[in-house]
PDB file of C-alpha atoms in Angstrom:
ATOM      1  CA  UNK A   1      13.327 -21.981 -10.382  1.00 91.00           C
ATOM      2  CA  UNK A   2      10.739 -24.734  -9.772  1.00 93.00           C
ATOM      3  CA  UNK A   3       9.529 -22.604  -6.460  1.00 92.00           C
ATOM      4  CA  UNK A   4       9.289 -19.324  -8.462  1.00 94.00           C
ATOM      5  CA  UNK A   5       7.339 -21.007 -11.186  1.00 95.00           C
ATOM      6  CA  UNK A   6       4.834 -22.354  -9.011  1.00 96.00           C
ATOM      7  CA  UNK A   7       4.227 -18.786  -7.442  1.00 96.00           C
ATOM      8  CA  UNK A   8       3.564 -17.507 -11.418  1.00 97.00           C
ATOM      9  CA  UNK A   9       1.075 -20.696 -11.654  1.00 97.00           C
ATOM     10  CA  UNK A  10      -0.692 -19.722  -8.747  1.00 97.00           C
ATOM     11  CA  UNK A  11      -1.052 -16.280  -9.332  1.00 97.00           C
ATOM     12  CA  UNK A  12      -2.508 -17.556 -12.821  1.00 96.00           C
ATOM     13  CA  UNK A  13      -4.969 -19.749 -10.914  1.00 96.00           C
ATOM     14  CA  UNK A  14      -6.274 -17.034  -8.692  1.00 96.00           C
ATOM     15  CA  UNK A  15      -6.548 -14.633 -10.814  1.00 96.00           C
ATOM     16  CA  UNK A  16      -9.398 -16.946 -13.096  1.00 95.00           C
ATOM     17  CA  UNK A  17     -11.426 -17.437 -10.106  1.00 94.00           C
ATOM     18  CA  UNK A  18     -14.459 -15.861 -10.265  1.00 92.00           C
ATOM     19  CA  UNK A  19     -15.486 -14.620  -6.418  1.00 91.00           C
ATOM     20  CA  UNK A  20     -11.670 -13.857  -5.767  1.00 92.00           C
ATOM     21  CA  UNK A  21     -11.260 -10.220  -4.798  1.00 94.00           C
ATOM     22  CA  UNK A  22      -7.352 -10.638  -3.413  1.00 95.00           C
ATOM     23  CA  UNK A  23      -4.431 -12.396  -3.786  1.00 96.00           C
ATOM     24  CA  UNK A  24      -2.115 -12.248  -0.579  1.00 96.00           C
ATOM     25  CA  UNK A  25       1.081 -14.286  -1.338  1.00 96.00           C
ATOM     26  CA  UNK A  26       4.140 -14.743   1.176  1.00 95.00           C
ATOM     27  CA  UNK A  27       7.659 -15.835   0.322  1.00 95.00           C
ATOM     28  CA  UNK A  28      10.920 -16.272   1.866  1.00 94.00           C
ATOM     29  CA  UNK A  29      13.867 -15.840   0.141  1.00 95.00           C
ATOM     30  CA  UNK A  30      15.414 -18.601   0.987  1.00 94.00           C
ATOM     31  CA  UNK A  31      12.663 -20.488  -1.700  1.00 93.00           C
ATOM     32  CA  UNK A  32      14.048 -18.935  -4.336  1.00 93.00           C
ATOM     33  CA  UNK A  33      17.522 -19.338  -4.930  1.00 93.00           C
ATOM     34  CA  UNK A  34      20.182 -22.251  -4.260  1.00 91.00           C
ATOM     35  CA  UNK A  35      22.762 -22.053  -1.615  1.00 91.00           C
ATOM     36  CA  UNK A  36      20.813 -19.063  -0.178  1.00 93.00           C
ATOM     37  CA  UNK A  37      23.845 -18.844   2.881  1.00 93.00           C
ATOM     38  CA  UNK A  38      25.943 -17.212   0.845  1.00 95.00           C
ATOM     39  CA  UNK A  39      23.696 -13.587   0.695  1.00 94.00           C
ATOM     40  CA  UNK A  40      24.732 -13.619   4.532  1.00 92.00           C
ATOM     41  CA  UNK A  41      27.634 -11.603   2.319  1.00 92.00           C
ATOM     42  CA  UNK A  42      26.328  -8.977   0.825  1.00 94.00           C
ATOM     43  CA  UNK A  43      28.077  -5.663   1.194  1.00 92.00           C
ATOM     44  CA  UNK A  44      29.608  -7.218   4.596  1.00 91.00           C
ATOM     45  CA  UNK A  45      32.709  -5.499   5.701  1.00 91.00           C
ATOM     46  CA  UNK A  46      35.390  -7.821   5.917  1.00 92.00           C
ATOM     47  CA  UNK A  47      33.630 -10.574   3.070  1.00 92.00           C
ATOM     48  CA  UNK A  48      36.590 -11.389   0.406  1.00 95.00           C
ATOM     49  CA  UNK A  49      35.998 -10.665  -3.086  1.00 95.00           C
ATOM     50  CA  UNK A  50      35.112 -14.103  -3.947  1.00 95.00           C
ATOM     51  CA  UNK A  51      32.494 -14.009  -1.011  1.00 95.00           C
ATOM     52  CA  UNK A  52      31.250 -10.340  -2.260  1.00 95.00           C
ATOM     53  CA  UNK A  53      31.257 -11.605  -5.834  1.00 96.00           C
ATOM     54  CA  UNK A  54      29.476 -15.150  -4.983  1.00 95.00           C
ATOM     55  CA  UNK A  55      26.617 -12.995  -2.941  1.00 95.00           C
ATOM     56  CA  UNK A  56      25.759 -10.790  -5.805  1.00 96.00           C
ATOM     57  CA  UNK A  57      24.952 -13.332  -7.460  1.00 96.00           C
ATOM     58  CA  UNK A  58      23.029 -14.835  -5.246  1.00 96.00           C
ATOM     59  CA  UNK A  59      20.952 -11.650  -4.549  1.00 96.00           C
ATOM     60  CA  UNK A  60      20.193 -10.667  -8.747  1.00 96.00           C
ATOM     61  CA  UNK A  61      18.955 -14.549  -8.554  1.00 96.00           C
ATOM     62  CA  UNK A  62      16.290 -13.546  -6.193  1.00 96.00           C
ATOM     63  CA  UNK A  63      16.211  -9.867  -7.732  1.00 96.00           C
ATOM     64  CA  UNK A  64      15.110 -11.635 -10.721  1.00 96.00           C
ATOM     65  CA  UNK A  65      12.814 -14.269  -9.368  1.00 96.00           C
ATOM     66  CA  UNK A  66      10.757 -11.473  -7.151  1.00 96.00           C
ATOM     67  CA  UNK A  67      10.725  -8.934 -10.418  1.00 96.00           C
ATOM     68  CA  UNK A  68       9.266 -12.005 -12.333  1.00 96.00           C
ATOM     69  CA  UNK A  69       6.856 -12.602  -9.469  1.00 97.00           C
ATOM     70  CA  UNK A  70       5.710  -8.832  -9.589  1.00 96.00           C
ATOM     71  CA  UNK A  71       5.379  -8.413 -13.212  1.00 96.00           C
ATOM     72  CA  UNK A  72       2.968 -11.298 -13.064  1.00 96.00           C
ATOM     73  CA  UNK A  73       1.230 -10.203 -10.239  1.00 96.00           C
ATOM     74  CA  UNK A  74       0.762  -6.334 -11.777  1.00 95.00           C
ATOM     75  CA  UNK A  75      -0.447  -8.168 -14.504  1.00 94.00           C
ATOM     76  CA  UNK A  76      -3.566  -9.456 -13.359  1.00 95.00           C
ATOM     77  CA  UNK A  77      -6.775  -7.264 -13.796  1.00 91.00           C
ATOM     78  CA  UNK A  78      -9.738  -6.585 -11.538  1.00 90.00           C
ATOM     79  CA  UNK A  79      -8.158  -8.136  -8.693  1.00 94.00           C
ATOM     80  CA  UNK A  80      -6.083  -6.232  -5.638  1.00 95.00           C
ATOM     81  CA  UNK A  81      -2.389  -8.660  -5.467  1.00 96.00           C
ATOM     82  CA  UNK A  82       0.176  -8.317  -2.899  1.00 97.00           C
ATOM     83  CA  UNK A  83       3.399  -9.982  -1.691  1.00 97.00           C
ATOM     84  CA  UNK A  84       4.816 -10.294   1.698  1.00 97.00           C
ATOM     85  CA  UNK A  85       7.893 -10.660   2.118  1.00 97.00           C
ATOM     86  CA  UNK A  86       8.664 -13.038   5.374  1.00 95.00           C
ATOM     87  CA  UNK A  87      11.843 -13.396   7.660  1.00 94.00           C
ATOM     88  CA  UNK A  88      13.763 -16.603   8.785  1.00 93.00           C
ATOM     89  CA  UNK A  89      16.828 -16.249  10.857  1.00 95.00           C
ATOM     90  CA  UNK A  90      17.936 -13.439  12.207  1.00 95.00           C
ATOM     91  CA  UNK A  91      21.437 -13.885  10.047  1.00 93.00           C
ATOM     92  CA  UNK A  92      19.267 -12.514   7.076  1.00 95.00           C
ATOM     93  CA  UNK A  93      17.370 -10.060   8.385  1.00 95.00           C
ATOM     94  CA  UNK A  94      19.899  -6.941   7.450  1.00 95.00           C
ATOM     95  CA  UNK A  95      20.021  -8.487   3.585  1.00 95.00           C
ATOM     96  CA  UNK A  96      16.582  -9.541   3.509  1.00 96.00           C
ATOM     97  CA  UNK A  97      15.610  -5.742   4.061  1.00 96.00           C
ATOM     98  CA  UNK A  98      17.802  -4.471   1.863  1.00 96.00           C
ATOM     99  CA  UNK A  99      16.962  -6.217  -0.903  1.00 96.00           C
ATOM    100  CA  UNK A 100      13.724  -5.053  -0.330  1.00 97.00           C
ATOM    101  CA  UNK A 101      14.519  -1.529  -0.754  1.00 97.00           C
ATOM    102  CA  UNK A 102      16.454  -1.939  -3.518  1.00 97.00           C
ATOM    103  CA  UNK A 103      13.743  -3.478  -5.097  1.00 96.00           C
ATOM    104  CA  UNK A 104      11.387  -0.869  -4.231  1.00 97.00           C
ATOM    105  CA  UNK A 105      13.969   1.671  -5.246  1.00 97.00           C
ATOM    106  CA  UNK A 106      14.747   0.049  -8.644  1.00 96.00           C
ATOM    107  CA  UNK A 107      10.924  -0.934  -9.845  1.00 95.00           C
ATOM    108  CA  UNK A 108       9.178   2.436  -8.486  1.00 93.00           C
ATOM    109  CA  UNK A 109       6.260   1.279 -10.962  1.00 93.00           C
ATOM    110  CA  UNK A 110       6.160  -2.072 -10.407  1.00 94.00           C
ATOM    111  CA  UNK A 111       5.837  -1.953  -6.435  1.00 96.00           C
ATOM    112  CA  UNK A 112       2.826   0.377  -6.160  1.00 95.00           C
ATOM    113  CA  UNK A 113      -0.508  -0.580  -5.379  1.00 94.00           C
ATOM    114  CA  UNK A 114      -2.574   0.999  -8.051  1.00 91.00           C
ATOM    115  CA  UNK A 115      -5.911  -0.126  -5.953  1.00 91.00           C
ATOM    116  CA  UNK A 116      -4.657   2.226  -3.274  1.00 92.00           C
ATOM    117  CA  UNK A 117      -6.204   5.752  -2.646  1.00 92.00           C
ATOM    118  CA  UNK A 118      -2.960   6.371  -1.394  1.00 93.00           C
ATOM    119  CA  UNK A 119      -0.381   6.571  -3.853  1.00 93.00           C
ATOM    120  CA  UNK A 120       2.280   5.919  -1.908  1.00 95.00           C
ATOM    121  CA  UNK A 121       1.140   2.113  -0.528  1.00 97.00           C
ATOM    122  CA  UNK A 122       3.281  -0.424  -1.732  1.00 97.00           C
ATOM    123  CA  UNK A 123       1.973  -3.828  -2.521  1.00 97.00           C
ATOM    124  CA  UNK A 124       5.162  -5.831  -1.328  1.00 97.00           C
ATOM    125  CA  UNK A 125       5.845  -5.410   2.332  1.00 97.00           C
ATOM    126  CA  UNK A 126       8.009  -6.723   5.240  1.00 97.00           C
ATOM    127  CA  UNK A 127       7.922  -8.525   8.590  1.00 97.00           C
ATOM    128  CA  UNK A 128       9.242  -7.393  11.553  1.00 97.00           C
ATOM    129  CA  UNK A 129      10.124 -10.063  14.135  1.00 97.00           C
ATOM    130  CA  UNK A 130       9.410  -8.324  17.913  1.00 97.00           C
ATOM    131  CA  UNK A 131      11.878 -11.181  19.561  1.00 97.00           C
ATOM    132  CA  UNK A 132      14.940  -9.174  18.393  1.00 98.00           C
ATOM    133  CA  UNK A 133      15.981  -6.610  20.589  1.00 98.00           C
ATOM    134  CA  UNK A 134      16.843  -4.252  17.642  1.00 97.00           C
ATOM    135  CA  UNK A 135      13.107  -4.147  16.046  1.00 98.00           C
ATOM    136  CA  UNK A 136      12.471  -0.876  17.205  1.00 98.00           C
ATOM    137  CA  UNK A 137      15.653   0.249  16.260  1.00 98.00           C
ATOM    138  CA  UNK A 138      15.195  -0.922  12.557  1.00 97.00           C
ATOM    139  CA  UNK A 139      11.166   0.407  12.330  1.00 98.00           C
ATOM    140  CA  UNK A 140      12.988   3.748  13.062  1.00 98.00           C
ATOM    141  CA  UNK A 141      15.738   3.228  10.413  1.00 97.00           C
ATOM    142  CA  UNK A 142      12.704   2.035   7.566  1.00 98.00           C
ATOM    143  CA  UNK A 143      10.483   5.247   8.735  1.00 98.00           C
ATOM    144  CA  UNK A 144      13.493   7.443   7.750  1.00 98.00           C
ATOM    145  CA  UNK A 145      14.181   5.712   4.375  1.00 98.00           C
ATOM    146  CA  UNK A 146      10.037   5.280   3.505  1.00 98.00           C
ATOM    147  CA  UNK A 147       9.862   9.515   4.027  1.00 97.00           C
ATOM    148  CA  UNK A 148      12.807   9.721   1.819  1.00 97.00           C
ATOM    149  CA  UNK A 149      11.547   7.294  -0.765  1.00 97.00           C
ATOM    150  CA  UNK A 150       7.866   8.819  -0.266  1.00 96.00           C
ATOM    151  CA  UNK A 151       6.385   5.157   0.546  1.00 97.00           C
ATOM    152  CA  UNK A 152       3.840   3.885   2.799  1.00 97.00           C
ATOM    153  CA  UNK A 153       5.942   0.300   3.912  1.00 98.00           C
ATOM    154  CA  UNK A 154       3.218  -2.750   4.622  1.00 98.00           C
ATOM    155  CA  UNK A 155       4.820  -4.123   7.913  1.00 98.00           C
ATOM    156  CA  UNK A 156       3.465  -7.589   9.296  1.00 97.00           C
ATOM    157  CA  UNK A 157       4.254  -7.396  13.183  1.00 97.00           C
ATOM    158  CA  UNK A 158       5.036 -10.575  14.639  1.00 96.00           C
ATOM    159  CA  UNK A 159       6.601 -12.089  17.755  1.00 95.00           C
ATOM    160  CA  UNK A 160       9.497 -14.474  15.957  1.00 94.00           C
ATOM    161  CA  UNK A 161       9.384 -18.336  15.382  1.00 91.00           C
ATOM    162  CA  UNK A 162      13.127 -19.361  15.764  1.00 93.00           C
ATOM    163  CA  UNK A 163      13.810 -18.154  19.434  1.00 94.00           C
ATOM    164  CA  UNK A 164      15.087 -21.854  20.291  1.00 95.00           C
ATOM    165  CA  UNK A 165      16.829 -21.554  17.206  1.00 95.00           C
ATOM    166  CA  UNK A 166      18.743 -17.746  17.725  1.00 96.00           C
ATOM    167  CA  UNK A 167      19.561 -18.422  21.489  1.00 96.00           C
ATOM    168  CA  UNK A 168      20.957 -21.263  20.994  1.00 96.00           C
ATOM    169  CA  UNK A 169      23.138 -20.511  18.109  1.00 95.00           C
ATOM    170  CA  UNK A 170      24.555 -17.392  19.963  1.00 96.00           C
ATOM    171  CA  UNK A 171      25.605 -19.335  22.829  1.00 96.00           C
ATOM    172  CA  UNK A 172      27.601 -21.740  20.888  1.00 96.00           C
ATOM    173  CA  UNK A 173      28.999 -19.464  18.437  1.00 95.00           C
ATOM    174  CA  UNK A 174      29.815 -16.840  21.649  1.00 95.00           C
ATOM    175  CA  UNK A 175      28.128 -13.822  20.577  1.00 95.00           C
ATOM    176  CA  UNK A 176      24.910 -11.944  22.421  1.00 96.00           C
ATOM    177  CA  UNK A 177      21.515 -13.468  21.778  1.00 97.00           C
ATOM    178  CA  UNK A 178      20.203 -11.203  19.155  1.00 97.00           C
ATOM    179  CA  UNK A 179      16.965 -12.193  21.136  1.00 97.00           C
ATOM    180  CA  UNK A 180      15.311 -11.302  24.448  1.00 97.00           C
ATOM    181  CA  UNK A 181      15.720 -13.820  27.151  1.00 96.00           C
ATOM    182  CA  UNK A 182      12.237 -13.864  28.199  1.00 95.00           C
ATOM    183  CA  UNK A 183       8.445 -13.971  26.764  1.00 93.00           C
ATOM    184  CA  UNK A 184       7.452 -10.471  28.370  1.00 94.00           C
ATOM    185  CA  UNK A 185      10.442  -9.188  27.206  1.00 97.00           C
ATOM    186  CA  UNK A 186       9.130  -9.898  23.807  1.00 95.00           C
ATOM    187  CA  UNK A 187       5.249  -8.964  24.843  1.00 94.00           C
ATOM    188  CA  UNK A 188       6.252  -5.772  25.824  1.00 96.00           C
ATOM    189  CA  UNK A 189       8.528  -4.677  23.016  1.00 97.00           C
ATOM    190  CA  UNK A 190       5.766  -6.150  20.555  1.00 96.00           C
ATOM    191  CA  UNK A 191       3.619  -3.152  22.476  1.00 96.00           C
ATOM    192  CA  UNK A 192       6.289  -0.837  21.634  1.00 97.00           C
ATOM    193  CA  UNK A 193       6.498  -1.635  18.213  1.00 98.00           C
ATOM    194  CA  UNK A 194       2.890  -1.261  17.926  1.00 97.00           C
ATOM    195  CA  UNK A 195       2.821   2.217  19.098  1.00 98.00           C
ATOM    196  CA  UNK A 196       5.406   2.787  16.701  1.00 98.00           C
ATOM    197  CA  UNK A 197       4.051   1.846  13.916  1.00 98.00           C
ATOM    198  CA  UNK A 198       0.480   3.110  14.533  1.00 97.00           C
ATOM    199  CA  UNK A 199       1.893   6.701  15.335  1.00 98.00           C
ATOM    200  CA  UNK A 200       3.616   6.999  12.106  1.00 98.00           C
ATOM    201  CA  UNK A 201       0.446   5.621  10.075  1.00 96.00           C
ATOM    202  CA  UNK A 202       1.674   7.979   7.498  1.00 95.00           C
ATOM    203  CA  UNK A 203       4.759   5.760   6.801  1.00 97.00           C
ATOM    204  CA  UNK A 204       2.876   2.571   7.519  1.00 98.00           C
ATOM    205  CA  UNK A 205       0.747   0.287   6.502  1.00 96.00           C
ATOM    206  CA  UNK A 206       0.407  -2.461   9.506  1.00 95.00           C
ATOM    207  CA  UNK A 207      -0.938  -5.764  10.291  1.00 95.00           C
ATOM    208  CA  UNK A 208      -0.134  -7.240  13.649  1.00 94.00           C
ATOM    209  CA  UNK A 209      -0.183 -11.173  14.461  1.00 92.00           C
ATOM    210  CA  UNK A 210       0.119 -12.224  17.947  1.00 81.00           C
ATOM    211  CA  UNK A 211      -2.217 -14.578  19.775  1.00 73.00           C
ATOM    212  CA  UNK A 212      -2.371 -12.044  22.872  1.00 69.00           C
ATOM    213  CA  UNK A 213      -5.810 -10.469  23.418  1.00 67.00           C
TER     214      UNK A 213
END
């Protein structure tokens, strides 16, 4: 609560300063609810009912801290706002998407980005983490849903900061490292992301951090 009430004070701040034209925030989910492990739950297969019940919860928590965070920023006047939405481990990737699109698909007003000429940008968007061998994979699963949802989905393409973190995890807890073994590996899938994403321009809106020339 603390965390999501400092995001409404700073969206208050920046939106009184004079010479301000934008306000980019980024958030993780993890910031804005306690005992954030249990969402790891969320319509799993195989969760009990307590663990089902105990990660709804969790997710309307941050349902409700991100619609507050919204409503404030759709609030503010003369300025262009949006919200990135930024990964952590690869446990909460799946969740962390979906919640996106259900809060896309349950606040159709709320989302858009009424300084757009296009009316179908969004002003909360994703990151996609190049490191996991899947990334393509789920770009092609979030062009699908953004044609059926007619949405243009801001995607911030990045490399991946927990690679230490993910291979050594999967080693000790004996499944495949949801990450690829070695740098140009990563380089070259970051490449095919890219080309992805820049051929269906239509679908997205992208911004790509790497230090690589």
């Amino acid at each position: 609560q603390n965390y999501r009430n400092y995001y409404l004070k700073v969206i208050d701040f920046l939106a009184d300063q004079d010479g301000i034209d934008e306000i980019n925030l980024s958030i993780k989910f993890s910031a804005l609810v306690y005992g954030f492990d249990q969402v790891k739950n969320y319509k799993r297969e195989g969760a009990s009912a307590s663990e089902l019940k105990a990660a709804e919860a969790k997710v309307r928590e941050i349902k409700d801290a991100l619609t507050q965070i919204l409503q404030k920023m759709d609030r503010v006047s003369g300025k262009k706002t949006f919200l990135r939405i930024d990964l952590e481990e690869f446990a909460y990737r799946d969740v962390t998407d979906e919640i996106f699109k259900e809060i896309v698909q349950e606040n159709p007003e709320l989302v858009k980005d009424r300084t757009s000429a296009d009316s179908r940008d969004l002003k909360v968007g994703l990151v996609v983490q190049a490191y996991l061998r899947d990334s393509l994979a789920k770009l092609e699963e979030l062009w699908v849903w953004a044609q059926e949802h007619g949405v243009r989905v801001p995607i911030r393409l990045v490399k991946g900061a927990y690679w230490k973190y993910e291979r050594e995890l999967a080693a000790e807890q004996g499944y495949p490292s949801p990450v690829f073994a070695f740098r140009n590996s990563t380089n070259a899938n970051f490449v095919k992301c890219s080309e992805f994403l820049i051929r269906h321009i239509d679908s997205f809106k992208t911004a790509f951090g790497t230090h690589n020339i």
